[in-house]
């Protein structure tokens, strides 16, 4: 065989091998693509190539050690805002968010705006704020409380005379803060975000800071009027990002939130859901007939690694809201699913006895360990018939479990930016999502806790995934978005309607892409 023949034979065999492998992956298009789809793919690919230079400055003279597609989110976020491609992705219909925590869904500045409206909100600290490591918390008081009396004198939070734990009205603390209200707000926001500069690199440090952000949020959010307004803003923000539906985890660890009528913690879980439903109805009505309607939301009842029986009672009273059950919290630092096995099996049996369907949607495998207790949660989650897996970061270490997920249609709720900010991966380009997609494991993209990470909506995660993979095209992004509807907890009728609507919206989006040049 001549060298030319050998080269040709190698080229033919190479093409065949690539085609054979890709036929098994998510990126394989089972149906021939339409002219519209092919045209949109070409336009987006051309735009991506152009922006390598115009946005990312990756020309011949560029230093590849400073910028690259799929680079860490906090370094690339501002560059994304200059990207025409990112603007198009914001317009793309994105199906549903299936993995998010309601109390971490909004922009932190929006939370402060909603909470600081109320004169009854107070702040306390574990030490004067001039002390390194001082921890802050918020609490809403009854309007009749002496702390809120205008004649009461308050010691500055920065004074050495400040007694730890003393409540000071925010209306007093903000203007008294060095630099004034804007500086105060910036300080509080710093306690509500996770950035590379806010914490070290060890998992213990990251999760300690991450947990503290929820503690600060609790005092701001768990007040009746703030709760309802916050939820409505979450829904409206999702709609603006072309996300018409979400399934959010609500942590029912706390028994009550503060009532606006009494100013005390006496509003039970059923009233949380009543306010949730009212906010949902408000936003659905406000966005009806617009180009970006918000269609619905459900709740995955969550607790921090213990079983709470009122989930069943809430499901009976709010059957259209309660969709599933999960145990949340730091998997590596808390007890594994196996510790709760007796309770989890009891819960399944109790649901059968009560005639209610509350499937599991467990966090599992959010870990860097191989064979550690958090990694082993994957086995228990699957054996407990989980319908979805939250994060599943370590799932690619388990070929058999990936096969089971494919056979049983167990979708993995992937949160690339969250995993990056919590130090499980250096960037989206090193995230194991690529393994899941290339193995054709069911996947949905989610944002997890955008209040803390800065990735509000889904556009940031979709952009990062698109630019991190040369196999991903715009039609693939659409399929990824469509899958989030397919693996949602909607009933068949609602799911069918949402899928039909998505298909029409995505077809219209392809027209937007074609008209963008």
Short mmCIF file of C-alpha atoms in Angstrom, two decimals:
data_model
loop_
_atom_site.label_atom_id
_atom_site.label_comp_id
_atom_site.label_asym_id
_atom_site.label_seq_id
_atom_site.Cartn_x
_atom_site.Cartn_y
_atom_site.Cartn_z
CA UNK A 1 0.00 0.00 0.00
CA UNK A 2 1.34 3.40 -0.97
CA UNK A 3 1.64 6.18 1.59
CA UNK A 4 -1.17 8.05 -0.13
CA UNK A 5 -3.42 4.99 0.10
CA UNK A 6 -2.48 4.49 3.74
CA UNK A 7 -3.34 8.10 4.55
CA UNK A 8 -6.68 7.75 2.77
CA UNK A 9 -7.46 4.51 4.61
CA UNK A 10 -6.61 6.11 7.94
CA UNK A 11 -8.79 9.14 7.15
CA UNK A 12 -11.73 6.92 6.19
CA UNK A 13 -11.35 4.76 9.31
CA UNK A 14 -11.04 7.89 11.49
CA UNK A 15 -14.24 9.39 10.11
CA UNK A 16 -16.07 6.09 10.63
CA UNK A 17 -14.85 5.76 14.22
CA UNK A 18 -15.88 9.33 15.10
CA UNK A 19 -19.28 8.80 13.50
CA UNK A 20 -19.75 5.51 15.35
CA UNK A 21 -18.98 7.07 18.73
CA UNK A 22 -21.00 10.24 18.21
CA UNK A 23 -24.02 8.19 17.18
CA UNK A 24 -24.13 7.07 20.82
CA UNK A 25 -23.96 10.58 22.31
CA UNK A 26 -26.37 13.41 23.01
CA UNK A 27 -24.90 15.35 20.10
CA UNK A 28 -26.16 12.87 17.50
CA UNK A 29 -29.10 14.27 15.55
CA UNK A 30 -31.51 11.38 15.09
CA UNK A 31 -33.52 13.20 12.43
CA UNK A 32 -32.09 15.05 9.43
CA UNK A 33 -31.80 18.75 10.24
CA UNK A 34 -34.01 21.22 8.41
CA UNK A 35 -32.63 24.00 6.24
CA UNK A 36 -33.61 26.48 8.97
CA UNK A 37 -31.71 24.51 11.62
CA UNK A 38 -28.64 24.13 9.43
CA UNK A 39 -28.65 27.84 8.62
CA UNK A 40 -28.95 28.77 12.32
CA UNK A 41 -26.11 26.41 13.23
CA UNK A 42 -23.87 28.02 10.61
CA UNK A 43 -24.71 31.55 11.78
CA UNK A 44 -24.05 30.75 15.43
CA UNK A 45 -20.81 28.95 14.63
CA UNK A 46 -19.63 31.91 12.55
CA UNK A 47 -20.55 34.28 15.37
CA UNK A 48 -18.68 32.14 17.88
CA UNK A 49 -15.56 32.24 15.70
CA UNK A 50 -15.83 36.00 15.24
CA UNK A 51 -16.21 36.59 18.96
CA UNK A 52 -13.05 34.63 19.69
CA UNK A 53 -11.35 37.82 18.52
CA UNK A 54 -13.93 40.60 19.00
CA UNK A 55 -14.95 39.63 22.56
CA UNK A 56 -12.35 37.21 23.85
CA UNK A 57 -9.39 38.70 21.94
CA UNK A 58 -8.05 35.26 21.14
CA UNK A 59 -6.07 36.24 18.07
CA UNK A 60 -2.60 35.09 17.20
CA UNK A 61 -1.02 37.54 19.62
CA UNK A 62 -3.33 36.65 22.53
CA UNK A 63 -2.03 35.07 25.69
CA UNK A 64 -4.03 31.80 26.04
CA UNK A 65 -3.22 31.70 29.74
CA UNK A 66 -5.44 34.74 30.45
CA UNK A 67 -8.59 34.10 28.38
CA UNK A 68 -10.29 31.14 26.82
CA UNK A 69 -13.80 30.02 26.00
CA UNK A 70 -15.27 28.24 29.00
CA UNK A 71 -12.95 30.07 31.39
CA UNK A 72 -14.08 30.52 35.03
CA UNK A 73 -17.43 32.25 35.31
CA UNK A 74 -16.42 35.10 37.59
CA UNK A 75 -13.63 36.03 35.17
CA UNK A 76 -15.80 35.79 32.07
CA UNK A 77 -19.18 37.18 33.19
CA UNK A 78 -18.50 40.78 32.20
CA UNK A 79 -17.12 39.66 28.83
CA UNK A 80 -20.33 37.71 28.21
CA UNK A 81 -22.30 40.94 28.42
CA UNK A 82 -20.36 42.20 25.36
CA UNK A 83 -21.27 39.08 23.40
CA UNK A 84 -23.93 39.12 20.71
CA UNK A 85 -24.06 35.34 21.09
CA UNK A 86 -24.95 35.72 24.77
CA UNK A 87 -27.70 38.15 23.77
CA UNK A 88 -29.14 35.54 21.43
CA UNK A 89 -28.98 32.84 24.10
CA UNK A 90 -30.94 35.13 26.43
CA UNK A 91 -33.69 35.19 23.81
CA UNK A 92 -33.66 31.41 23.34
CA UNK A 93 -36.50 29.56 25.08
CA UNK A 94 -34.90 27.51 27.84
CA UNK A 95 -37.68 25.20 28.98
CA UNK A 96 -37.45 24.89 32.73
CA UNK A 97 -35.21 25.19 35.75
CA UNK A 98 -35.37 21.85 37.58
CA UNK A 99 -32.72 22.43 40.24
CA UNK A 100 -32.83 25.63 42.27
CA UNK A 101 -33.32 26.68 45.86
CA UNK A 102 -36.02 29.30 46.22
CA UNK A 103 -34.28 31.24 48.99
CA UNK A 104 -31.25 31.76 46.74
CA UNK A 105 -32.88 32.58 43.41
CA UNK A 106 -32.93 36.36 43.19
CA UNK A 107 -30.27 39.02 42.77
CA UNK A 108 -29.00 39.96 46.28
CA UNK A 109 -29.59 43.66 45.61
CA UNK A 110 -33.23 42.85 44.83
CA UNK A 111 -33.56 41.01 48.14
CA UNK A 112 -32.21 44.02 50.04
CA UNK A 113 -34.53 46.36 48.15
CA UNK A 114 -37.54 44.28 49.16
CA UNK A 115 -36.47 43.71 52.76
CA UNK A 116 -35.21 47.21 53.57
CA UNK A 117 -38.61 48.70 52.78
CA UNK A 118 -39.83 47.50 56.17
CA UNK A 119 -39.09 49.63 59.22
CA UNK A 120 -39.48 46.63 61.53
CA UNK A 121 -36.36 44.90 60.13
CA UNK A 122 -33.38 44.87 62.50
CA UNK A 123 -29.76 43.75 62.25
CA UNK A 124 -27.57 42.17 64.92
CA UNK A 125 -23.95 41.02 64.98
CA UNK A 126 -21.90 38.56 67.02
CA UNK A 127 -19.36 41.34 67.71
CA UNK A 128 -18.79 44.98 66.72
CA UNK A 129 -18.50 45.11 62.94
CA UNK A 130 -14.99 46.48 63.31
CA UNK A 131 -14.07 43.02 64.63
CA UNK A 132 -12.75 40.60 61.96
CA UNK A 133 -15.09 37.63 61.56
CA UNK A 134 -18.17 39.33 63.02
CA UNK A 135 -21.30 37.52 61.79
CA UNK A 136 -24.50 39.42 61.02
CA UNK A 137 -28.13 38.34 61.13
CA UNK A 138 -31.50 39.99 60.56
CA UNK A 139 -34.81 39.78 62.37
CA UNK A 140 -38.20 41.38 61.91
CA UNK A 141 -39.85 42.62 65.11
CA UNK A 142 -43.45 43.49 66.00
CA UNK A 143 -44.13 47.15 65.24
CA UNK A 144 -44.75 47.77 68.94
CA UNK A 145 -41.29 46.56 70.01
CA UNK A 146 -39.23 49.09 71.96
CA UNK A 147 -36.27 48.60 69.61
CA UNK A 148 -38.32 50.33 66.91
CA UNK A 149 -39.31 53.33 69.02
CA UNK A 150 -37.88 56.49 67.47
CA UNK A 151 -36.88 57.74 70.91
CA UNK A 152 -34.68 54.70 71.57
CA UNK A 153 -30.94 55.34 71.42
CA UNK A 154 -28.93 52.67 69.64
CA UNK A 155 -25.23 51.95 70.00
CA UNK A 156 -23.42 51.86 66.65
CA UNK A 157 -22.65 48.42 65.29
CA UNK A 158 -19.06 49.63 64.90
CA UNK A 159 -18.70 50.86 68.47
CA UNK A 160 -16.58 48.93 70.96
CA UNK A 161 -19.55 49.40 73.30
CA UNK A 162 -21.86 47.40 71.03
CA UNK A 163 -23.19 44.38 72.94
CA UNK A 164 -23.15 41.23 70.75
CA UNK A 165 -26.61 40.20 69.64
CA UNK A 166 -28.22 43.60 70.24
CA UNK A 167 -30.81 44.40 67.58
CA UNK A 168 -30.51 47.71 65.74
CA UNK A 169 -33.17 48.84 63.23
CA UNK A 170 -31.81 48.73 59.69
CA UNK A 171 -33.28 52.18 59.18
CA UNK A 172 -30.82 53.36 61.87
CA UNK A 173 -27.86 51.16 60.94
CA UNK A 174 -27.75 51.98 57.21
CA UNK A 175 -27.16 55.73 57.43
CA UNK A 176 -24.83 55.28 60.43
CA UNK A 177 -22.58 52.85 58.56
CA UNK A 178 -19.21 54.33 57.47
CA UNK A 179 -19.82 55.49 53.91
CA UNK A 180 -23.59 55.60 54.33
CA UNK A 181 -26.44 53.39 53.02
CA UNK A 182 -24.69 52.35 49.78
CA UNK A 183 -21.65 51.13 51.71
CA UNK A 184 -23.94 49.29 54.14
CA UNK A 185 -25.73 47.57 51.27
CA UNK A 186 -22.41 46.60 49.68
CA UNK A 187 -21.29 45.14 53.00
CA UNK A 188 -24.46 43.05 53.36
CA UNK A 189 -24.26 41.87 49.74
CA UNK A 190 -20.71 40.66 50.45
CA UNK A 191 -22.28 38.30 53.01
CA UNK A 192 -24.70 36.98 50.38
CA UNK A 193 -22.33 35.96 47.59
CA UNK A 194 -19.70 33.33 46.92
CA UNK A 195 -16.71 34.50 44.86
CA UNK A 196 -13.12 33.32 44.49
CA UNK A 197 -12.09 36.21 46.73
CA UNK A 198 -14.68 35.63 49.46
CA UNK A 199 -13.41 32.29 50.70
CA UNK A 200 -10.47 29.86 50.52
CA UNK A 201 -10.22 26.73 48.44
CA UNK A 202 -10.85 23.94 50.95
CA UNK A 203 -14.36 22.37 50.85
CA UNK A 204 -14.79 23.08 54.57
CA UNK A 205 -14.10 26.79 54.08
CA UNK A 206 -16.32 27.03 51.01
CA UNK A 207 -19.29 25.31 52.61
CA UNK A 208 -18.91 27.20 55.89
CA UNK A 209 -19.17 30.48 53.99
CA UNK A 210 -21.92 29.10 51.73
CA UNK A 211 -23.96 28.06 54.77
CA UNK A 212 -23.51 31.47 56.36
CA UNK A 213 -25.04 33.15 53.30
CA UNK A 214 -28.26 31.21 53.86
CA UNK A 215 -28.30 32.31 57.50
CA UNK A 216 -28.13 35.96 56.47
CA UNK A 217 -30.81 35.42 53.83
CA UNK A 218 -33.19 33.76 56.31
CA UNK A 219 -33.66 36.89 58.40
CA UNK A 220 -34.24 39.05 55.32
CA UNK A 221 -36.57 36.74 53.46
CA UNK A 222 -38.73 34.99 56.05
CA UNK A 223 -41.17 37.85 56.57
CA UNK A 224 -44.60 37.50 54.98
CA UNK A 225 -44.64 40.53 52.62
CA UNK A 226 -40.99 40.04 51.63
CA UNK A 227 -41.54 36.32 51.02
CA UNK A 228 -44.42 36.89 48.62
CA UNK A 229 -42.80 39.80 46.78
CA UNK A 230 -39.51 37.91 46.51
CA UNK A 231 -41.19 34.85 45.00
CA UNK A 232 -43.03 37.02 42.47
CA UNK A 233 -39.73 38.65 41.45
CA UNK A 234 -38.11 35.22 41.04
CA UNK A 235 -40.87 34.17 38.65
CA UNK A 236 -40.74 37.47 36.74
CA UNK A 237 -36.93 37.27 36.44
CA UNK A 238 -37.19 33.74 35.05
CA UNK A 239 -39.75 34.88 32.49
CA UNK A 240 -37.44 37.73 31.40
CA UNK A 241 -34.71 35.14 30.76
CA UNK A 242 -37.08 33.04 28.63
CA UNK A 243 -37.59 30.44 31.37
CA UNK A 244 -41.36 29.95 31.77
CA UNK A 245 -41.37 27.22 34.40
CA UNK A 246 -39.38 26.08 37.43
CA UNK A 247 -39.35 23.43 40.12
CA UNK A 248 -37.76 24.92 43.19
CA UNK A 249 -36.61 23.37 46.41
CA UNK A 250 -37.99 25.09 49.50
CA UNK A 251 -36.33 24.27 52.80
CA UNK A 252 -39.06 23.52 55.34
CA UNK A 253 -36.53 23.24 58.17
CA UNK A 254 -38.05 26.28 59.87
CA UNK A 255 -41.54 25.78 61.25
CA UNK A 256 -42.69 29.36 60.76
CA UNK A 257 -41.99 32.65 59.03
CA UNK A 258 -42.85 36.04 60.50
CA UNK A 259 -46.42 37.22 60.01
CA UNK A 260 -47.07 40.80 58.90
CA UNK A 261 -50.13 40.88 61.17
CA UNK A 262 -48.39 39.89 64.41
CA UNK A 263 -44.70 40.54 63.75
CA UNK A 264 -43.82 37.17 65.26
CA UNK A 265 -42.86 33.76 63.89
CA UNK A 266 -46.30 32.21 63.58
CA UNK A 267 -46.98 31.71 59.85
CA UNK A 268 -47.01 27.92 59.22
CA UNK A 269 -45.98 25.96 56.15
CA UNK A 270 -49.45 25.92 54.59
CA UNK A 271 -49.40 29.72 54.53
CA UNK A 272 -46.00 29.69 52.85
CA UNK A 273 -47.62 27.72 50.03
CA UNK A 274 -50.65 29.98 49.98
CA UNK A 275 -48.37 32.98 49.42
CA UNK A 276 -46.38 31.01 46.83
CA UNK A 277 -49.57 30.27 44.90
CA UNK A 278 -50.70 33.88 45.08
CA UNK A 279 -47.36 35.13 43.75
CA UNK A 280 -47.53 32.52 40.99
CA UNK A 281 -51.04 33.58 39.96
CA UNK A 282 -49.98 37.24 39.95
CA UNK A 283 -47.00 36.71 37.65
CA UNK A 284 -48.83 34.33 35.34
CA UNK A 285 -51.57 36.94 34.89
CA UNK A 286 -49.06 39.79 34.43
CA UNK A 287 -47.10 37.94 31.74
CA UNK A 288 -50.05 36.33 29.92
CA UNK A 289 -50.19 37.47 26.33
CA UNK A 290 -46.59 38.69 26.31
CA UNK A 291 -43.74 37.23 24.28
CA UNK A 292 -42.30 35.70 27.47
CA UNK A 293 -45.16 34.31 29.58
CA UNK A 294 -44.51 32.58 32.87
CA UNK A 295 -46.41 29.30 32.89
CA UNK A 296 -45.95 27.66 36.27
CA UNK A 297 -43.92 26.41 39.20
CA UNK A 298 -43.85 23.47 41.57
CA UNK A 299 -42.13 22.79 44.87
CA UNK A 300 -39.71 20.06 45.82
CA UNK A 301 -40.21 19.76 49.55
CA UNK A 302 -36.77 19.83 51.15
CA UNK A 303 -35.25 19.52 54.59
CA UNK A 304 -31.65 19.43 55.77
CA UNK A 305 -31.07 15.71 56.13
CA UNK A 306 -34.12 14.70 58.19
CA UNK A 307 -37.65 13.58 57.41
CA UNK A 308 -40.60 15.91 57.98
CA UNK A 309 -44.06 14.34 57.93
CA UNK A 310 -46.09 17.43 57.04
CA UNK A 311 -44.95 17.01 53.42
CA UNK A 312 -47.80 14.52 52.96
CA UNK A 313 -50.38 16.85 54.50
CA UNK A 314 -49.20 19.71 52.28
CA UNK A 315 -49.37 17.47 49.20
CA UNK A 316 -53.00 16.68 50.00
CA UNK A 317 -53.87 20.35 50.45
CA UNK A 318 -51.74 21.65 47.55
CA UNK A 319 -51.55 18.71 45.11
CA UNK A 320 -50.51 20.91 42.18
CA UNK A 321 -47.64 22.56 44.06
CA UNK A 322 -45.84 19.79 45.98
CA UNK A 323 -44.02 17.74 43.36
CA UNK A 324 -41.28 15.73 45.11
CA UNK A 325 -39.12 15.31 48.21
CA UNK A 326 -35.40 15.86 48.75
CA UNK A 327 -32.79 16.02 51.49
CA UNK A 328 -30.45 18.98 51.02
CA UNK A 329 -27.21 20.24 52.54
CA UNK A 330 -23.50 19.56 52.23
CA UNK A 331 -23.25 15.90 51.27
CA UNK A 332 -19.61 15.50 52.31
CA UNK A 333 -20.19 17.15 55.69
CA UNK A 334 -23.56 15.70 56.66
CA UNK A 335 -24.95 12.21 57.02
CA UNK A 336 -25.49 10.09 53.89
CA UNK A 337 -28.82 8.81 52.59
CA UNK A 338 -28.07 5.38 54.04
CA UNK A 339 -28.29 6.87 57.56
CA UNK A 340 -31.94 7.81 56.89
CA UNK A 341 -32.90 4.61 55.10
CA UNK A 342 -35.49 3.49 57.63
CA UNK A 343 -37.21 6.87 57.51
CA UNK A 344 -37.02 7.10 53.73
CA UNK A 345 -38.56 3.66 53.27
CA UNK A 346 -41.23 4.55 55.85
CA UNK A 347 -42.01 7.74 53.92
CA UNK A 348 -42.55 5.81 50.68
CA UNK A 349 -44.86 3.37 52.43
CA UNK A 350 -46.74 6.20 54.14
CA UNK A 351 -47.32 7.89 50.78
CA UNK A 352 -48.77 4.66 49.44
CA UNK A 353 -51.06 4.32 52.46
CA UNK A 354 -52.21 7.93 52.11
CA UNK A 355 -52.74 7.59 48.36
CA UNK A 356 -50.38 10.39 47.38
CA UNK A 357 -47.53 10.41 44.88
CA UNK A 358 -44.44 12.19 46.20
CA UNK A 359 -41.40 10.90 44.28
CA UNK A 360 -37.84 11.43 45.42
CA UNK A 361 -35.49 13.86 43.65
CA UNK A 362 -32.33 13.46 45.68
CA UNK A 363 -29.16 15.48 45.80
CA UNK A 364 -26.53 12.80 45.25
CA UNK A 365 -22.90 12.67 44.18
CA UNK A 366 -22.14 16.35 44.75
CA UNK A 367 -18.61 15.46 45.74
CA UNK A 368 -15.04 15.01 44.55
CA UNK A 369 -14.67 11.72 46.41
CA UNK A 370 -14.52 8.32 44.73
CA UNK A 371 -16.24 5.83 47.01
CA UNK A 372 -16.84 8.35 49.81
CA UNK A 373 -20.18 8.57 51.59
CA UNK A 374 -21.46 11.37 49.33
CA UNK A 375 -20.44 9.40 46.25
CA UNK A 376 -22.25 6.35 47.65
CA UNK A 377 -25.46 8.40 47.89
CA UNK A 378 -25.87 7.70 44.17
CA UNK A 379 -26.48 3.99 44.85
CA UNK A 380 -29.08 4.67 47.53
CA UNK A 381 -30.82 7.36 45.51
CA UNK A 382 -31.24 5.00 42.55
CA UNK A 383 -32.39 2.10 44.75
CA UNK A 384 -34.95 4.44 46.35
CA UNK A 385 -36.28 5.09 42.83
CA UNK A 386 -35.26 8.73 42.64
CA UNK A 387 -36.75 10.34 39.54
CA UNK A 388 -33.92 12.84 39.19
CA UNK A 389 -30.45 13.30 40.66
CA UNK A 390 -29.36 16.70 41.94
CA UNK A 391 -25.84 17.54 40.68
CA UNK A 392 -24.59 13.96 40.22
CA UNK A 393 -21.08 15.38 39.89
CA UNK A 394 -19.43 12.04 40.64
CA UNK A 395 -21.81 10.00 38.46
CA UNK A 396 -19.29 9.67 35.56
CA UNK A 397 -17.18 7.55 37.91
CA UNK A 398 -19.92 4.89 37.74
CA UNK A 399 -20.51 3.43 34.25
CA UNK A 400 -23.18 1.02 35.50
CA UNK A 401 -25.11 3.76 37.28
CA UNK A 402 -24.96 5.92 34.16
CA UNK A 403 -26.45 3.02 32.19
CA UNK A 404 -29.22 2.67 34.79
CA UNK A 405 -29.98 6.39 34.53
CA UNK A 406 -30.36 5.97 30.77
CA UNK A 407 -32.54 2.88 31.10
CA UNK A 408 -34.83 4.43 33.73
CA UNK A 409 -34.80 7.99 32.35
CA UNK A 410 -33.33 9.41 35.55
CA UNK A 411 -32.26 12.92 34.64
CA UNK A 412 -29.21 14.56 36.19
CA UNK A 413 -29.81 18.16 37.25
CA UNK A 414 -26.44 19.68 36.26
CA UNK A 415 -25.39 23.05 37.69
CA UNK A 416 -22.02 23.89 36.09
CA UNK A 417 -21.55 27.41 37.47
CA UNK A 418 -22.59 26.37 40.97
CA UNK A 419 -20.15 23.45 40.87
CA UNK A 420 -17.41 25.82 39.79
CA UNK A 421 -18.04 28.40 42.54
CA UNK A 422 -18.23 25.64 45.17
CA UNK A 423 -14.82 24.40 43.99
CA UNK A 424 -15.85 21.07 42.47
CA UNK A 425 -14.41 22.10 39.10
CA UNK A 426 -12.10 24.84 37.90
CA UNK A 427 -14.40 25.96 35.07
CA UNK A 428 -17.19 24.76 32.79
CA UNK A 429 -14.61 23.43 30.36
CA UNK A 430 -13.48 20.85 32.96
CA UNK A 431 -16.99 19.96 34.18
CA UNK A 432 -18.08 16.29 33.88
CA UNK A 433 -21.22 17.38 32.01
CA UNK A 434 -19.30 16.56 28.83
CA UNK A 435 -18.99 12.93 29.95
CA UNK A 436 -22.72 12.74 30.68
CA UNK A 437 -23.65 14.24 27.32
CA UNK A 438 -21.22 12.07 25.38
CA UNK A 439 -22.64 9.03 27.20
CA UNK A 440 -26.18 10.24 26.41
CA UNK A 441 -27.24 10.31 30.06
CA UNK A 442 -30.42 12.41 30.51
CA UNK A 443 -29.45 15.90 31.64
CA UNK A 444 -31.08 19.22 32.43
CA UNK A 445 -29.16 22.45 32.97
CA UNK A 446 -29.90 24.44 36.12
CA UNK A 447 -28.60 27.44 38.07
CA UNK A 448 -28.87 26.13 41.68
CA UNK A 449 -28.30 29.27 43.82
CA UNK A 450 -27.90 32.31 41.53
CA UNK A 451 -28.32 34.78 44.39
CA UNK A 452 -24.95 33.64 45.72
CA UNK A 453 -23.23 32.90 42.39
CA UNK A 454 -24.45 35.72 40.11
CA UNK A 455 -25.89 33.42 37.41
CA UNK A 456 -29.53 34.54 37.56
CA UNK A 457 -31.78 32.67 35.13
CA UNK A 458 -30.30 30.06 32.80
CA UNK A 459 -28.56 32.07 30.10
CA UNK A 460 -25.19 32.11 31.85
CA UNK A 461 -25.13 28.33 32.29
CA UNK A 462 -26.27 27.73 28.71
CA UNK A 463 -23.63 30.11 27.38
CA UNK A 464 -20.87 28.47 29.41
CA UNK A 465 -21.90 25.00 28.24
CA UNK A 466 -22.11 26.11 24.62
CA UNK A 467 -18.74 27.82 24.55
CA UNK A 468 -17.05 24.99 26.47
CA UNK A 469 -17.85 22.33 23.88
CA UNK A 470 -17.03 22.34 20.20
CA UNK A 471 -19.57 19.55 19.72
CA UNK A 472 -22.49 21.61 21.03
CA UNK A 473 -24.52 23.55 18.45
CA UNK A 474 -27.60 25.73 18.76
CA UNK A 475 -29.93 22.85 17.93
CA UNK A 476 -28.28 20.84 20.69
CA UNK A 477 -28.89 23.72 23.10
CA UNK A 478 -32.53 23.59 22.12
CA UNK A 479 -32.70 19.86 22.75
CA UNK A 480 -31.07 20.40 26.14
CA UNK A 481 -33.71 22.99 27.00
CA UNK A 482 -36.52 20.75 25.74
CA UNK A 483 -35.29 17.89 27.93
CA UNK A 484 -35.89 20.00 31.03
CA UNK A 485 -39.60 19.97 30.20
CA UNK A 486 -39.57 16.26 29.42
CA UNK A 487 -38.02 15.42 32.81
CA UNK A 488 -40.14 17.83 34.84
CA UNK A 489 -42.84 16.77 37.29
CA UNK A 490 -45.64 18.27 35.19
CA UNK A 491 -48.56 15.96 34.49
CA UNK A 492 -48.92 14.56 30.96
CA UNK A 493 -51.44 17.15 29.80
CA UNK A 494 -49.43 20.12 31.04
CA UNK A 495 -46.18 18.64 29.76
CA UNK A 496 -47.66 18.09 26.31
CA UNK A 497 -48.85 21.70 26.17
CA UNK A 498 -45.49 23.07 27.31
CA UNK A 499 -43.57 20.92 24.81
CA UNK A 500 -45.77 22.10 21.95
CA UNK A 501 -45.29 25.70 23.05
CA UNK A 502 -41.54 25.22 23.34
CA UNK A 503 -41.28 23.74 19.85
CA UNK A 504 -43.10 26.75 18.40
CA UNK A 505 -40.96 29.17 20.40
CA UNK A 506 -37.72 27.50 19.39
CA UNK A 507 -38.72 27.52 15.73
CA UNK A 508 -39.39 31.25 16.05
CA UNK A 509 -36.03 31.66 17.79
CA UNK A 510 -34.26 30.08 14.81
CA UNK A 511 -35.87 32.81 12.69
CA UNK A 512 -34.44 35.39 15.12
CA UNK A 513 -31.00 33.85 14.66
CA UNK A 514 -31.29 33.92 10.88
CA UNK A 515 -32.42 37.56 10.91
CA UNK A 516 -29.52 38.56 13.17
CA UNK A 517 -27.07 38.72 10.26
#
